[in-house]
Amino acid sequence: MNCSTLYTKRLFTLATVVLTLALCCGVAGCNKEKTRAEKDLGTCQTPEEALQETKQALGLLSTNINTGIESVLYINEYEKSKNIIFKTTK
């Protein structure tokens, strides 16, 4: 074998080992993050605390839904106006 081929082979082997180690560390890191997230579920200590958290979450959801409904009503009003202007019927 010539020197260039041997160098290329060693470089390829070294790169393979380094990439394999990096992949293993990445997988191990992801598993550690997952188990940490599984342990901290954000559970409430008392039923009253759970009720407050639920009310807060539903309040935020309600705000977003109401905004969406207002947008739909605006679009319906636009459709009515357009139909009157262009004298079209559905």
mmCIF file of N, CA, C and O in Angstrom:
data_model
loop_
_atom_site.group_PDB
_atom_site.id
_atom_site.type_symbol
_atom_site.label_atom_id
_atom_site.label_comp_id
_atom_site.label_asym_id
_atom_site.label_seq_id
_atom_site.Cartn_x
_atom_site.Cartn_y
_atom_site.Cartn_z
ATOM 1 N N MET A 1 0.833 -1.187 0.000
ATOM 2 C CA MET A 1 0.000 0.000 0.000
ATOM 3 C C MET A 1 0.874 1.245 0.000
ATOM 4 O O MET A 1 1.908 1.278 0.645
ATOM 5 N N ASN A 2 0.389 2.237 -0.679
ATOM 6 C CA ASN A 2 1.156 3.466 -0.643
ATOM 7 C C ASN A 2 0.723 4.326 0.544
ATOM 8 O O ASN A 2 -0.281 4.051 1.208
ATOM 9 N N CYS A 3 1.450 5.347 0.827
ATOM 10 C CA CYS A 3 1.252 6.188 2.017
ATOM 11 C C CYS A 3 -0.081 6.924 1.974
ATOM 12 O O CYS A 3 -0.750 7.071 2.990
ATOM 13 N N SER A 4 -0.499 7.364 0.804
ATOM 14 C CA SER A 4 -1.734 8.117 0.656
ATOM 15 C C SER A 4 -2.952 7.251 0.978
ATOM 16 O O SER A 4 -3.883 7.695 1.644
ATOM 17 N N THR A 5 -2.946 6.013 0.514
ATOM 18 C CA THR A 5 -4.063 5.106 0.764
ATOM 19 C C THR A 5 -4.150 4.761 2.248
ATOM 20 O O THR A 5 -5.244 4.726 2.820
ATOM 21 N N LEU A 6 -3.025 4.527 2.882
ATOM 22 C CA LEU A 6 -2.993 4.216 4.307
ATOM 23 C C LEU A 6 -3.503 5.398 5.124
ATOM 24 O O LEU A 6 -4.280 5.232 6.061
ATOM 25 N N TYR A 7 -3.081 6.604 4.746
ATOM 26 C CA TYR A 7 -3.539 7.820 5.422
ATOM 27 C C TYR A 7 -5.049 7.988 5.274
ATOM 28 O O TYR A 7 -5.745 8.289 6.239
ATOM 29 N N THR A 8 -5.566 7.763 4.096
ATOM 30 C CA THR A 8 -6.998 7.885 3.835
ATOM 31 C C THR A 8 -7.778 6.860 4.643
ATOM 32 O O THR A 8 -8.822 7.171 5.223
ATOM 33 N N LYS A 9 -7.267 5.627 4.716
ATOM 34 C CA LYS A 9 -7.929 4.573 5.466
ATOM 35 C C LYS A 9 -7.989 4.916 6.963
ATOM 36 O O LYS A 9 -9.016 4.761 7.611
ATOM 37 N N ARG A 10 -6.876 5.393 7.496
ATOM 38 C CA ARG A 10 -6.838 5.761 8.919
ATOM 39 C C ARG A 10 -7.742 6.945 9.206
ATOM 40 O O ARG A 10 -8.414 6.991 10.228
ATOM 41 N N LEU A 11 -7.738 7.899 8.315
ATOM 42 C CA LEU A 11 -8.602 9.073 8.476
ATOM 43 C C LEU A 11 -10.072 8.664 8.454
ATOM 44 O O LEU A 11 -10.872 9.124 9.271
ATOM 45 N N PHE A 12 -10.409 7.768 7.539
ATOM 46 C CA PHE A 12 -11.787 7.282 7.455
ATOM 47 C C PHE A 12 -12.169 6.526 8.722
ATOM 48 O O PHE A 12 -13.253 6.710 9.268
ATOM 49 N N THR A 13 -11.279 5.691 9.229
ATOM 50 C CA THR A 13 -11.534 4.926 10.453
ATOM 51 C C THR A 13 -11.699 5.867 11.639
ATOM 52 O O THR A 13 -12.625 5.714 12.447
ATOM 53 N N LEU A 14 -10.846 6.861 11.753
ATOM 54 C CA LEU A 14 -10.925 7.827 12.848
ATOM 55 C C LEU A 14 -12.236 8.613 12.770
ATOM 56 O O LEU A 14 -12.916 8.813 13.782
ATOM 57 N N ALA A 15 -12.602 9.048 11.571
ATOM 58 C CA ALA A 15 -13.842 9.794 11.395
ATOM 59 C C ALA A 15 -15.047 8.931 11.772
ATOM 60 O O ALA A 15 -15.994 9.410 12.410
ATOM 61 N N THR A 16 -15.018 7.664 11.415
ATOM 62 C CA THR A 16 -16.110 6.747 11.752
ATOM 63 C C THR A 16 -16.246 6.589 13.260
ATOM 64 O O THR A 16 -17.353 6.634 13.806
ATOM 65 N N VAL A 17 -15.119 6.428 13.940
ATOM 66 C CA VAL A 17 -15.147 6.274 15.402
ATOM 67 C C VAL A 17 -15.672 7.544 16.063
ATOM 68 O O VAL A 17 -16.521 7.495 16.956
ATOM 69 N N VAL A 18 -15.193 8.688 15.629
ATOM 70 C CA VAL A 18 -15.631 9.961 16.209
ATOM 71 C C VAL A 18 -17.120 10.176 15.981
ATOM 72 O O VAL A 18 -17.853 10.564 16.901
ATOM 73 N N LEU A 19 -17.601 9.913 14.787
ATOM 74 C CA LEU A 19 -19.026 10.097 14.502
ATOM 75 C C LEU A 19 -19.884 9.119 15.295
ATOM 76 O O LEU A 19 -20.968 9.475 15.769
ATOM 77 N N THR A 20 -19.409 7.893 15.473
ATOM 78 C CA THR A 20 -20.152 6.905 16.261
ATOM 79 C C THR A 20 -20.251 7.353 17.713
ATOM 80 O O THR A 20 -21.326 7.272 18.335
ATOM 81 N N LEU A 21 -19.149 7.840 18.271
ATOM 82 C CA LEU A 21 -19.172 8.334 19.645
ATOM 83 C C LEU A 21 -20.097 9.541 19.786
ATOM 84 O O LEU A 21 -20.843 9.659 20.767
ATOM 85 N N ALA A 22 -20.063 10.438 18.819
ATOM 86 C CA ALA A 22 -20.939 11.614 18.859
ATOM 87 C C ALA A 22 -22.400 11.200 18.793
ATOM 88 O O ALA A 22 -23.249 11.743 19.515
ATOM 89 N N LEU A 23 -22.705 10.226 17.967
ATOM 90 C CA LEU A 23 -24.078 9.737 17.857
ATOM 91 C C LEU A 23 -24.532 9.100 19.162
ATOM 92 O O LEU A 23 -25.651 9.352 19.627
ATOM 93 N N CYS A 24 -23.677 8.306 19.772
ATOM 94 C CA CYS A 24 -24.018 7.663 21.047
ATOM 95 C C CYS A 24 -24.254 8.700 22.139
ATOM 96 O O CYS A 24 -25.190 8.589 22.934
ATOM 97 N N CYS A 25 -23.401 9.714 22.190
ATOM 98 C CA CYS A 25 -23.572 10.777 23.191
ATOM 99 C C CYS A 25 -24.874 11.543 22.950
ATOM 100 O O CYS A 25 -25.567 11.915 23.897
ATOM 101 N N GLY A 26 -25.206 11.778 21.700
ATOM 102 C CA GLY A 26 -26.450 12.475 21.376
ATOM 103 C C GLY A 26 -27.671 11.681 21.790
ATOM 104 O O GLY A 26 -28.623 12.223 22.353
ATOM 105 N N VAL A 27 -27.660 10.386 21.534
ATOM 106 C CA VAL A 27 -28.782 9.528 21.917
ATOM 107 C C VAL A 27 -28.898 9.462 23.435
ATOM 108 O O VAL A 27 -29.988 9.555 23.989
ATOM 109 N N ALA A 28 -27.775 9.339 24.118
ATOM 110 C CA ALA A 28 -27.797 9.288 25.585
ATOM 111 C C ALA A 28 -28.303 10.610 26.154
ATOM 112 O O ALA A 28 -29.073 10.630 27.117
ATOM 113 N N GLY A 29 -27.906 11.718 25.554
ATOM 114 C CA GLY A 29 -28.375 13.029 26.009
ATOM 115 C C GLY A 29 -29.868 13.195 25.816
ATOM 116 O O GLY A 29 -30.563 13.744 26.675
ATOM 117 N N CYS A 30 -30.389 12.709 24.699
ATOM 118 C CA CYS A 30 -31.831 12.800 24.449
ATOM 119 C C CYS A 30 -32.607 11.949 25.448
ATOM 120 O O CYS A 30 -33.653 12.360 25.930
ATOM 121 N N ASN A 31 -32.099 10.765 25.759
ATOM 122 C CA ASN A 31 -32.775 9.921 26.738
ATOM 123 C C ASN A 31 -32.781 10.566 28.111
ATOM 124 O O ASN A 31 -33.767 10.487 28.839
ATOM 125 N N LYS A 32 -31.699 11.216 28.473
ATOM 126 C CA LYS A 32 -31.621 11.873 29.772
ATOM 127 C C LYS A 32 -32.635 13.011 29.843
ATOM 128 O O LYS A 32 -33.313 13.184 30.843
ATOM 129 N N GLU A 33 -32.748 13.789 28.774
ATOM 130 C CA GLU A 33 -33.720 14.880 28.737
ATOM 131 C C GLU A 33 -35.141 14.340 28.832
ATOM 132 O O GLU A 33 -35.982 14.894 29.495
ATOM 133 N N LYS A 34 -35.413 13.237 28.161
ATOM 134 C CA LYS A 34 -36.746 12.668 28.170
ATOM 135 C C LYS A 34 -37.115 12.192 29.569
ATOM 136 O O LYS A 34 -38.218 12.445 30.039
ATOM 137 N N THR A 35 -36.197 11.530 30.239
ATOM 138 C CA THR A 35 -36.523 11.037 31.579
ATOM 139 C C THR A 35 -36.681 12.195 32.553
ATOM 140 O O THR A 35 -37.519 12.146 33.435
ATOM 141 N N ARG A 36 -35.905 13.254 32.388
ATOM 142 C CA ARG A 36 -36.055 14.417 33.251
ATOM 143 C C ARG A 36 -37.429 15.064 33.016
ATOM 144 O O ARG A 36 -38.106 15.473 33.949
ATOM 145 N N ALA A 37 -37.859 15.127 31.755
ATOM 146 C CA ALA A 37 -39.158 15.707 31.437
ATOM 147 C C ALA A 37 -40.294 14.815 31.935
ATOM 148 O O ALA A 37 -41.342 15.307 32.355
ATOM 149 N N GLU A 38 -40.091 13.506 31.897
ATOM 150 C CA GLU A 38 -41.124 12.594 32.381
ATOM 151 C C GLU A 38 -41.306 12.712 33.887
ATOM 152 O O GLU A 38 -42.409 12.573 34.397
ATOM 153 N N LYS A 39 -40.233 12.969 34.605
ATOM 154 C CA LYS A 39 -40.330 13.099 36.060
ATOM 155 C C LYS A 39 -41.059 14.372 36.457
ATOM 156 O O LYS A 39 -41.803 14.387 37.423
ATOM 157 N N ASP A 40 -40.829 15.466 35.727
ATOM 158 C CA ASP A 40 -41.460 16.739 36.047
ATOM 159 C C ASP A 40 -42.691 16.920 35.175
ATOM 160 O O ASP A 40 -42.638 17.518 34.118
ATOM 161 N N LEU A 41 -43.796 16.369 35.616
ATOM 162 C CA LEU A 41 -45.022 16.430 34.829
ATOM 163 C C LEU A 41 -45.809 17.708 35.080
ATOM 164 O O LEU A 41 -46.819 17.948 34.447
ATOM 165 N N GLY A 42 -45.355 18.518 36.028
ATOM 166 C CA GLY A 42 -46.066 19.742 36.329
ATOM 167 C C GLY A 42 -47.371 19.472 37.050
ATOM 168 O O GLY A 42 -48.343 20.182 36.876
ATOM 169 N N THR A 43 -47.397 18.411 37.841
ATOM 170 C CA THR A 43 -48.622 18.071 38.547
ATOM 171 C C THR A 43 -48.857 19.027 39.693
ATOM 172 O O THR A 43 -47.931 19.593 40.261
ATOM 173 N N CYS A 44 -50.104 19.200 40.018
ATOM 174 C CA CYS A 44 -50.506 20.089 41.097
ATOM 175 C C CYS A 44 -50.558 19.300 42.404
ATOM 176 O O CYS A 44 -50.865 18.115 42.420
ATOM 177 N N GLN A 45 -50.280 19.997 43.488
ATOM 178 C CA GLN A 45 -50.241 19.352 44.789
ATOM 179 C C GLN A 45 -51.626 19.208 45.409
ATOM 180 O O GLN A 45 -51.890 18.265 46.137
ATOM 181 N N THR A 46 -52.514 20.149 45.126
ATOM 182 C CA THR A 46 -53.852 20.107 45.725
ATOM 183 C C THR A 46 -54.905 20.206 44.630
ATOM 184 O O THR A 46 -54.640 20.741 43.547
ATOM 185 N N PRO A 47 -56.120 19.748 44.911
ATOM 186 C CA PRO A 47 -57.199 19.883 43.921
ATOM 187 C C PRO A 47 -57.532 21.344 43.617
ATOM 188 O O PRO A 47 -57.872 21.673 42.486
ATOM 189 N N GLU A 48 -57.401 22.202 44.617
ATOM 190 C CA GLU A 48 -57.689 23.629 44.393
ATOM 191 C C GLU A 48 -56.687 24.237 43.410
ATOM 192 O O GLU A 48 -57.052 25.040 42.546
ATOM 193 N N GLU A 49 -55.426 23.845 43.551
ATOM 194 C CA GLU A 49 -54.393 24.325 42.641
ATOM 195 C C GLU A 49 -54.661 23.813 41.222
ATOM 196 O O GLU A 49 -54.513 24.553 40.247
ATOM 197 N N ALA A 50 -55.086 22.575 41.113
ATOM 198 C CA ALA A 50 -55.426 22.007 39.804
ATOM 199 C C ALA A 50 -56.600 22.749 39.178
ATOM 200 O O ALA A 50 -56.608 23.009 37.973
ATOM 201 N N LEU A 51 -57.583 23.091 39.999
ATOM 202 C CA LEU A 51 -58.742 23.833 39.505
ATOM 203 C C LEU A 51 -58.323 25.197 38.971
ATOM 204 O O LEU A 51 -58.755 25.615 37.887
ATOM 205 N N GLN A 52 -57.448 25.893 39.706
ATOM 206 C CA GLN A 52 -56.976 27.204 39.264
ATOM 207 C C GLN A 52 -56.203 27.104 37.954
ATOM 208 O O GLN A 52 -56.400 27.921 37.048
ATOM 209 N N GLU A 53 -55.350 26.101 37.846
ATOM 210 C CA GLU A 53 -54.572 25.913 36.613
ATOM 211 C C GLU A 53 -55.497 25.592 35.434
ATOM 212 O O GLU A 53 -55.297 26.078 34.325
ATOM 213 N N THR A 54 -56.517 24.782 35.688
ATOM 214 C CA THR A 54 -57.472 24.427 34.632
ATOM 215 C C THR A 54 -58.254 25.652 34.184
ATOM 216 O O THR A 54 -58.458 25.877 32.990
ATOM 217 N N LYS A 55 -58.686 26.471 35.150
ATOM 218 C CA LYS A 55 -59.412 27.696 34.810
ATOM 219 C C LYS A 55 -58.549 28.628 33.969
ATOM 220 O O LYS A 55 -59.025 29.225 33.000
ATOM 221 N N GLN A 56 -57.289 28.741 34.345
ATOM 222 C CA GLN A 56 -56.383 29.616 33.604
ATOM 223 C C GLN A 56 -56.197 29.104 32.172
ATOM 224 O O GLN A 56 -56.259 29.872 31.214
ATOM 225 N N ALA A 57 -55.990 27.800 32.017
ATOM 226 C CA ALA A 57 -55.801 27.226 30.682
ATOM 227 C C ALA A 57 -57.056 27.383 29.830
ATOM 228 O O ALA A 57 -56.979 27.739 28.651
ATOM 229 N N LEU A 58 -58.221 27.126 30.416
ATOM 230 C CA LEU A 58 -59.470 27.273 29.668
ATOM 231 C C LEU A 58 -59.757 28.733 29.333
ATOM 232 O O LEU A 58 -60.334 29.033 28.286
ATOM 233 N N GLY A 59 -59.348 29.640 30.199
ATOM 234 C CA GLY A 59 -59.507 31.068 29.911
ATOM 235 C C GLY A 59 -58.690 31.482 28.706
ATOM 236 O O GLY A 59 -59.165 32.233 27.840
ATOM 237 N N LEU A 60 -57.452 31.008 28.633
ATOM 238 C CA LEU A 60 -56.614 31.319 27.476
ATOM 239 C C LEU A 60 -57.197 30.725 26.199
ATOM 240 O O LEU A 60 -57.222 31.375 25.149
ATOM 241 N N LEU A 61 -57.691 29.501 26.298
ATOM 242 C CA LEU A 61 -58.297 28.847 25.142
ATOM 243 C C LEU A 61 -59.539 29.595 24.693
ATOM 244 O O LEU A 61 -59.759 29.815 23.497
ATOM 245 N N SER A 62 -60.336 30.022 25.647
ATOM 246 C CA SER A 62 -61.561 30.754 25.344
ATOM 247 C C SER A 62 -61.257 32.062 24.624
ATOM 248 O O SER A 62 -61.943 32.431 23.675
ATOM 249 N N THR A 63 -60.223 32.756 25.074
ATOM 250 C CA THR A 63 -59.836 34.014 24.434
ATOM 251 C C THR A 63 -59.484 33.777 22.972
ATOM 252 O O THR A 63 -59.925 34.519 22.085
ATOM 253 N N ASN A 64 -58.716 32.731 22.706
ATOM 254 C CA ASN A 64 -58.324 32.441 21.323
ATOM 255 C C ASN A 64 -59.518 32.021 20.478
ATOM 256 O O ASN A 64 -59.634 32.412 19.314
ATOM 257 N N ILE A 65 -60.420 31.251 21.041
ATOM 258 C CA ILE A 65 -61.605 30.825 20.291
ATOM 259 C C ILE A 65 -62.505 32.019 19.995
ATOM 260 O O ILE A 65 -63.024 32.150 18.884
ATOM 261 N N ASN A 66 -62.679 32.906 20.974
ATOM 262 C CA ASN A 66 -63.516 34.085 20.756
ATOM 263 C C ASN A 66 -62.939 34.970 19.664
ATOM 264 O O ASN A 66 -63.677 35.528 18.851
ATOM 265 N N THR A 67 -61.615 35.096 19.614
ATOM 266 C CA THR A 67 -60.978 35.874 18.552
ATOM 267 C C THR A 67 -61.251 35.241 17.196
ATOM 268 O O THR A 67 -61.563 35.931 16.222
ATOM 269 N N GLY A 68 -61.190 33.918 17.135
ATOM 270 C CA GLY A 68 -61.470 33.218 15.883
ATOM 271 C C GLY A 68 -62.910 33.383 15.447
ATOM 272 O O GLY A 68 -63.197 33.573 14.264
ATOM 273 N N ILE A 69 -63.839 33.339 16.404
ATOM 274 C CA ILE A 69 -65.258 33.501 16.084
ATOM 275 C C ILE A 69 -65.524 34.909 15.574
ATOM 276 O O ILE A 69 -66.269 35.103 14.611
ATOM 277 N N GLU A 70 -64.884 35.913 16.201
ATOM 278 C CA GLU A 70 -65.054 37.293 15.733
ATOM 279 C C GLU A 70 -64.549 37.437 14.304
ATOM 280 O O GLU A 70 -65.164 38.128 13.486
ATOM 281 N N SER A 71 -63.459 36.760 13.984
ATOM 282 C CA SER A 71 -62.922 36.818 12.623
ATOM 283 C C SER A 71 -63.889 36.185 11.631
ATOM 284 O O SER A 71 -64.092 36.707 10.536
ATOM 285 N N VAL A 72 -64.508 35.077 12.010
ATOM 286 C CA VAL A 72 -65.475 34.408 11.136
ATOM 287 C C VAL A 72 -66.697 35.299 10.933
ATOM 288 O O VAL A 72 -67.212 35.419 9.818
ATOM 289 N N LEU A 73 -67.166 35.953 11.983
ATOM 290 C CA LEU A 73 -68.310 36.855 11.853
ATOM 291 C C LEU A 73 -67.979 38.008 10.912
ATOM 292 O O LEU A 73 -68.811 38.422 10.106
ATOM 293 N N TYR A 74 -66.755 38.516 11.008
ATOM 294 C CA TYR A 74 -66.319 39.588 10.118
ATOM 295 C C TYR A 74 -66.314 39.111 8.671
ATOM 296 O O TYR A 74 -66.769 39.814 7.772
ATOM 297 N N ILE A 75 -65.857 37.903 8.448
ATOM 298 C CA ILE A 75 -65.833 37.350 7.083
ATOM 299 C C ILE A 75 -67.254 37.143 6.570
ATOM 300 O O ILE A 75 -67.551 37.433 5.404
ATOM 301 N N ASN A 76 -68.160 36.672 7.423
ATOM 302 C CA ASN A 76 -69.555 36.509 7.009
ATOM 303 C C ASN A 76 -70.178 37.848 6.637
ATOM 304 O O ASN A 76 -70.923 37.944 5.655
ATOM 305 N N GLU A 77 -69.883 38.890 7.417
ATOM 306 C CA GLU A 77 -70.411 40.215 7.116
ATOM 307 C C GLU A 77 -69.857 40.709 5.786
ATOM 308 O O GLU A 77 -70.569 41.323 4.987
ATOM 309 N N TYR A 78 -68.599 40.437 5.529
ATOM 310 C CA TYR A 78 -67.974 40.793 4.260
ATOM 311 C C TYR A 78 -68.674 40.082 3.106
ATOM 312 O O TYR A 78 -68.957 40.686 2.070
ATOM 313 N N GLU A 79 -68.956 38.786 3.288
ATOM 314 C CA GLU A 79 -69.642 38.020 2.241
ATOM 315 C C GLU A 79 -71.020 38.620 1.953
ATOM 316 O O GLU A 79 -71.424 38.751 0.791
ATOM 317 N N LYS A 80 -71.763 38.979 3.009
ATOM 318 C CA LYS A 80 -73.093 39.579 2.811
ATOM 319 C C LYS A 80 -72.984 40.880 2.024
ATOM 320 O O LYS A 80 -73.757 41.129 1.092
ATOM 321 N N SER A 81 -72.019 41.723 2.408
ATOM 322 C CA SER A 81 -71.839 43.006 1.718
ATOM 323 C C SER A 81 -71.461 42.788 0.264
ATOM 324 O O SER A 81 -71.960 43.469 -0.633
ATOM 325 N N LYS A 82 -70.588 41.835 0.023
ATOM 326 C CA LYS A 82 -70.154 41.540 -1.339
ATOM 327 C C LYS A 82 -71.339 41.063 -2.172
ATOM 328 O O LYS A 82 -71.511 41.472 -3.321
ATOM 329 N N ASN A 83 -72.170 40.204 -1.575
ATOM 330 C CA ASN A 83 -73.331 39.698 -2.305
ATOM 331 C C ASN A 83 -74.330 40.804 -2.614
ATOM 332 O O ASN A 83 -74.944 40.808 -3.679
ATOM 333 N N ILE A 84 -74.483 41.749 -1.684
ATOM 334 C CA ILE A 84 -75.399 42.866 -1.936
ATOM 335 C C ILE A 84 -74.852 43.757 -3.044
ATOM 336 O O ILE A 84 -75.584 44.171 -3.954
ATOM 337 N N ILE A 85 -73.563 44.045 -2.991
ATOM 338 C CA ILE A 85 -72.955 44.932 -3.985
ATOM 339 C C ILE A 85 -72.997 44.314 -5.375
ATOM 340 O O ILE A 85 -73.365 44.960 -6.344
ATOM 341 N N PHE A 86 -72.667 43.043 -5.475
ATOM 342 C CA PHE A 86 -72.606 42.391 -6.776
ATOM 343 C C PHE A 86 -73.898 41.646 -7.113
ATOM 344 O O PHE A 86 -73.968 40.960 -8.111
ATOM 345 N N LYS A 87 -74.908 41.778 -6.247
ATOM 346 C CA LYS A 87 -76.227 41.183 -6.449
ATOM 347 C C LYS A 87 -76.149 39.708 -6.800
ATOM 348 O O LYS A 87 -76.703 39.236 -7.782
ATOM 349 N N THR A 88 -75.425 38.958 -5.975
ATOM 350 C CA THR A 88 -75.347 37.518 -6.168
ATOM 351 C C THR A 88 -76.054 36.850 -4.996
ATOM 352 O O THR A 88 -76.175 37.403 -3.907
ATOM 353 N N THR A 89 -76.549 35.680 -5.222
ATOM 354 C CA THR A 89 -77.201 34.929 -4.158
ATOM 355 C C THR A 89 -76.502 33.593 -4.032
ATOM 356 O O THR A 89 -75.983 33.033 -4.997
ATOM 357 N N LYS A 90 -76.559 33.058 -2.830
ATOM 358 C CA LYS A 90 -75.970 31.741 -2.600
ATOM 359 C C LYS A 90 -76.959 30.666 -2.870
ATOM 360 O O LYS A 90 -78.099 30.729 -2.613
#
